[in-house]
Amino acid sequence: MTYKAFEKRYSEMEYRKCGASGLKLPLISLGLWHNFGGKTINPESKKVLFKAFDLGITHFDLANNYGPPYGSAEANFGKIMKRDLKKYRDELIISSKAGYDMWDGPYGEWGSKKHVIASCDQSLKRMNLDYVDIFYSHRFDPNTPLEETADALESIYRSGKAQYIGISSYSAKQTKKMYEILNSRNIKILIHQPSYSLINRWIEKDLTKTLINKGIGCIAFSPLAQGMLSEKYLKGIPKVSRANQKITSLLKNLISAKNIRTIKDLNIIAKKRGQSLAQMSLAWVLNNKAVTSALIGVRNLKQLNENVASLNNLDFTKSELTLISKKAREGNINLWLASSNH
């Protein structure tokens, strides 16, 4: 049965302008990093996509190597796009990225013009799209001149393969450099996608100030620290969890005794606010003036509904923010530090 979108899908979701642009993004966006890969898409994941759009989530975020296996999330999304979502294309913001390992050989990763353009072409083919709304440089490449990566992004933009350009996990210093290069070519960086959460606050040092000053939007990925900022890990590592998967980015050593203590402290504050820890964590991320949208990844409809319900209470008192900052200790969980350290 072909999917038909909920008629009142825009009645509840809030939208924010992305930086200084005219583009608005939903406060909650859906990432397909996990749970959407495989030879065929999981039926529950398909329901998540449809329900997300029914809730007013118009932004779906992908990358060339999302899966596993690499490329399968885009391929699965492409099938759904072709069959069910094609008629809603003009209501959707779809993004992809290039930069991390994707195929064998010297051109299968990083920021060379060869890799970035080839990867974009492959992504469009997998997703059955003529263009993506946003195309990102997924990580900073210390061995490729920024001008060359900018050449690739410019080519993609000028050819109409992407309507907007973004960068991900770039430091404030490299963000400024890329901004100047592209700005000199009359191309604006629309958005930056950094990891950001209560226990991963690296962007507050100088990146958020840079983004605000340059008029660049910000979409925070891993706002729940890959699920750590939920009630899931309060009593250890459950059998059904990302940390227990054979192929996982959430290594068990990240769920340290120190981080568990932090999570427990934050959970007490969330309960007093009438929210789950996940809901408060999302609301807190969205409280940052630089943040346009929080990018969530969910395994089922229950998680999706819980995350979206965070929008029911986005306000914090000064005392709450002070207490949260006191308890929200750095968890040393930034797996993308190698990119943002330059």
XYZ file of C-alpha atoms in Angstrom:
342
model
C 0.000 0.000 0.000
C 1.442 3.375 -1.043
C 2.119 5.834 1.757
C -0.083 8.919 2.079
C 1.167 11.713 4.324
C -0.872 13.028 7.248
C -2.738 16.137 6.107
C -1.992 18.124 9.288
C 1.710 17.277 9.389
C 2.733 20.924 9.796
C 0.368 21.761 12.659
C 2.724 20.949 15.550
C 6.366 21.011 14.431
C 8.384 24.193 14.903
C 10.884 25.419 12.318
C 13.936 27.666 12.618
C 15.826 29.672 10.041
C 19.155 28.084 9.218
C 21.738 30.736 9.995
C 21.349 33.849 7.855
C 19.650 31.927 5.030
C 15.981 31.818 4.161
C 15.801 28.045 4.652
C 13.947 26.728 7.673
C 14.626 23.356 9.275
C 12.477 21.457 11.782
C 13.729 21.609 15.362
C 14.069 17.821 15.168
C 15.601 16.215 12.076
C 15.997 12.495 11.357
C 19.382 10.924 10.693
C 19.784 7.591 8.902
C 23.268 6.781 10.214
C 22.058 3.600 11.938
C 19.005 1.338 11.601
C 18.342 1.979 7.898
C 21.015 -0.224 6.310
C 20.987 -3.824 5.099
C 19.878 -5.525 1.913
C 16.315 -4.406 2.618
C 15.073 -1.809 5.051
C 13.713 -2.951 8.396
C 9.886 -2.583 8.419
C 10.055 -0.608 11.679
C 12.583 1.799 10.162
C 10.245 2.376 7.249
C 7.447 3.209 9.696
C 9.824 5.638 11.426
C 10.438 7.503 8.166
C 6.752 7.887 7.427
C 5.818 8.810 10.989
C 8.611 11.382 11.107
C 7.231 13.135 8.048
C 3.706 12.907 9.484
C 5.051 14.735 12.550
C 6.447 17.542 10.394
C 10.047 16.340 10.253
C 10.999 17.437 6.762
C 14.753 16.896 6.978
C 16.318 13.467 6.398
C 20.094 13.298 6.765
C 22.260 10.647 5.092
C 25.856 10.058 3.986
C 27.554 7.897 1.392
C 28.716 5.217 3.848
C 25.694 4.946 6.141
C 24.524 1.367 6.578
C 25.976 -1.110 7.165
C 27.007 -2.109 4.578
C 28.233 1.171 3.106
C 25.715 2.780 0.788
C 22.792 0.633 1.901
C 21.014 3.358 3.890
C 20.968 5.577 0.796
C 19.903 2.684 -1.409
C 17.038 1.765 0.936
C 15.999 5.386 1.254
C 16.114 5.653 -2.546
C 13.615 2.818 -2.914
C 11.236 4.520 -0.489
C 11.808 7.829 -2.223
C 10.900 6.339 -5.575
C 7.824 4.467 -4.389
C 6.374 6.567 -1.575
C 7.983 9.971 -1.129
C 8.594 11.193 -4.675
C 5.382 13.219 -4.740
C 6.550 15.013 -1.575
C 10.046 15.828 -2.876
C 9.509 19.589 -2.746
C 8.528 19.300 0.920
C 11.715 17.492 1.897
C 15.253 18.552 2.772
C 17.557 15.635 1.951
C 21.271 15.751 2.660
C 24.293 13.591 2.016
C 28.023 13.770 2.674
C 31.417 12.623 1.466
C 34.736 12.337 3.260
C 34.874 9.121 5.266
C 35.895 5.758 3.827
C 33.511 4.487 1.181
C 35.337 2.376 -1.404
C 38.756 0.774 -1.855
C 41.794 2.554 -3.211
C 43.279 6.031 -2.808
C 40.141 7.874 -4.004
C 37.627 6.198 -1.697
C 37.758 8.731 1.126
C 38.897 12.181 2.319
C 38.475 15.532 0.595
C 39.984 15.348 -2.870
C 37.955 16.647 -5.782
C 38.048 13.142 -7.250
C 36.463 11.547 -4.195
C 33.918 14.219 -3.283
C 32.376 14.605 -6.736
C 32.344 10.861 -7.459
C 30.739 10.223 -4.077
C 28.028 12.802 -4.704
C 27.203 11.213 -8.056
C 26.996 7.771 -6.459
C 24.729 9.050 -3.669
C 22.308 10.666 -6.108
C 22.084 7.432 -8.066
C 21.467 5.329 -4.943
C 18.762 7.680 -3.704
C 16.993 8.094 -7.051
C 17.461 11.866 -6.838
C 18.403 14.575 -9.322
C 19.823 16.688 -6.506
C 20.257 16.817 -2.743
C 19.231 19.877 -0.812
C 22.437 19.924 1.250
C 25.786 18.338 0.437
C 28.507 18.217 3.085
C 32.218 17.821 3.324
C 31.962 15.151 6.024
C 35.321 15.813 7.667
C 38.366 18.058 7.390
C 41.175 16.550 5.318
C 44.626 17.687 6.558
C 46.331 16.267 3.451
C 44.194 18.034 0.825
C 44.205 21.817 0.351
C 40.930 23.346 1.477
C 40.790 25.073 -1.905
C 40.535 21.679 -3.623
C 37.717 20.485 -1.383
C 36.055 23.849 -2.010
C 36.519 23.260 -5.772
C 34.552 20.019 -5.434
C 31.791 21.621 -3.389
C 31.569 24.505 -5.842
C 31.319 22.105 -8.781
C 28.505 20.184 -7.068
C 26.691 23.419 -6.247
C 27.115 25.048 -9.667
C 25.993 21.893 -11.483
C 22.736 21.841 -9.525
C 23.533 18.586 -7.751
C 23.117 20.368 -4.403
C 21.121 23.461 -3.501
C 23.193 24.238 -0.413
C 26.680 23.428 0.888
C 27.613 22.311 4.397
C 30.602 21.120 6.401
C 30.800 18.661 9.289
C 33.185 18.318 12.249
C 35.377 21.233 11.148
C 37.091 23.293 13.856
C 36.310 26.983 14.203
C 39.635 27.775 12.538
C 39.016 25.599 9.474
C 35.362 26.696 9.327
C 36.511 30.304 8.995
C 38.961 29.346 6.244
C 36.383 27.383 4.260
C 33.877 30.200 4.719
C 36.325 32.738 3.262
C 37.221 30.507 0.304
C 33.620 29.791 -0.665
C 32.459 33.316 0.116
C 35.050 34.641 -2.358
C 33.276 32.505 -4.966
C 29.852 33.861 -3.978
C 28.869 30.606 -2.269
C 27.635 30.585 1.319
C 28.132 27.753 3.753
C 24.566 27.065 4.816
C 25.202 24.794 7.765
C 27.717 23.063 9.992
C 27.040 19.596 11.434
C 29.047 18.981 14.613
C 28.577 16.410 17.348
C 27.113 18.136 20.402
C 25.495 16.940 23.600
C 25.447 17.424 27.361
C 28.580 15.267 27.657
C 30.264 16.451 24.450
C 30.389 20.253 24.543
C 33.445 21.001 22.397
C 31.620 23.432 20.092
C 31.022 25.891 22.950
C 34.719 26.835 23.080
C 34.708 28.881 19.860
C 32.732 27.170 17.095
C 29.280 28.413 18.127
C 30.529 32.018 18.174
C 32.043 31.545 14.715
C 28.810 30.106 13.310
C 26.713 32.953 14.686
C 29.145 35.601 13.413
C 29.291 34.068 9.925
C 25.558 33.434 9.666
C 26.040 29.660 9.393
C 23.344 27.339 10.733
C 24.096 24.404 13.000
C 22.539 20.946 13.150
C 23.790 18.988 16.143
C 24.345 15.290 15.545
C 24.504 12.696 18.313
C 22.610 15.005 20.726
C 21.859 11.946 22.853
C 25.483 10.773 22.751
C 24.520 7.684 20.720
C 21.802 6.839 23.231
C 23.912 7.270 26.364
C 21.762 10.247 27.363
C 18.710 8.121 27.942
C 17.506 5.830 30.683
C 18.861 2.887 28.715
C 22.306 2.808 30.350
C 21.446 3.837 33.909
C 21.837 0.253 35.120
C 24.556 -0.944 32.778
C 24.544 -2.075 29.153
C 21.288 -3.774 28.086
C 21.324 -6.673 25.630
C 19.336 -4.744 23.006
C 21.419 -1.597 22.597
C 23.887 0.010 20.228
C 26.736 -0.764 22.627
C 25.987 -4.498 22.295
C 25.905 -4.621 18.504
C 28.705 -6.477 16.702
C 29.377 -3.499 14.446
C 29.042 -0.363 16.523
C 30.408 3.140 17.013
C 29.388 3.151 20.682
C 32.306 1.368 22.299
C 31.652 -0.106 25.729
C 34.602 1.766 27.269
C 32.762 5.047 26.554
C 30.088 3.979 29.041
C 32.465 4.578 31.940
C 31.617 4.774 35.639
C 32.218 8.543 35.456
C 29.788 8.943 32.564
C 27.167 6.772 34.260
C 27.365 9.024 37.338
C 26.897 12.085 35.120
C 23.931 10.492 33.352
C 22.302 9.614 36.685
C 22.745 13.182 37.960
C 21.242 14.627 34.786
C 18.374 12.141 34.914
C 17.361 13.492 38.334
C 17.150 17.015 36.877
C 15.120 15.758 33.918
C 12.617 14.023 36.210
C 12.067 17.259 38.126
C 11.309 18.971 34.793
C 8.745 16.302 33.947
C 10.872 15.007 31.084
C 12.832 11.896 30.277
C 16.616 12.320 30.145
C 16.494 12.074 26.355
C 13.864 14.808 26.143
C 15.773 17.183 28.401
C 18.995 16.488 26.495
C 17.374 17.467 23.202
C 15.727 20.545 24.714
C 19.100 21.604 26.154
C 20.853 21.281 22.785
C 18.122 23.361 21.153
C 18.573 25.998 23.864
C 21.939 26.905 22.315
C 21.374 30.039 20.195
C 23.614 28.714 17.427
C 21.661 25.467 16.969
C 19.042 25.272 14.220
C 18.055 21.619 14.600
C 18.854 18.516 16.646
C 19.596 15.460 14.525
C 18.220 12.297 16.089
C 18.673 8.641 15.235
C 15.965 6.271 16.413
C 15.346 2.533 16.216
C 11.564 2.508 16.581
C 8.390 4.571 16.758
C 8.480 4.713 20.554
C 11.860 6.438 20.521
C 10.740 8.799 17.752
C 7.630 9.885 19.641
C 9.579 10.333 22.876
C 12.198 12.484 21.147
C 9.670 14.709 19.393
C 7.808 15.187 22.688
C 10.899 17.053 23.936
C 9.505 20.056 22.055
C 6.689 20.315 24.617
C 9.118 21.820 27.137
C 12.019 23.784 25.646
C 12.254 26.427 28.373
C 14.833 26.325 31.147
C 15.139 28.472 34.249
C 18.509 30.057 35.025
C 18.882 27.797 38.037
C 18.213 24.707 35.894
C 20.837 25.742 33.337
C 23.354 26.449 36.097
C 22.759 23.074 37.719
C 22.895 21.247 34.384
C 26.209 22.920 33.474
C 27.591 21.888 36.855
C 26.555 18.252 36.381
C 27.179 17.949 32.611
C 30.805 16.892 32.692
C 32.849 16.259 29.552
C 32.575 12.546 28.804
C 35.493 12.155 26.373
C 33.155 10.551 23.847
C 33.908 12.695 20.772
C 34.768 10.068 18.161
C 35.153 12.816 15.553
C 37.848 14.750 17.414
C 40.495 13.901 14.805
C 38.631 16.081 12.310
C 37.889 19.026 14.584
C 41.339 19.141 16.188
C 42.945 20.894 13.194
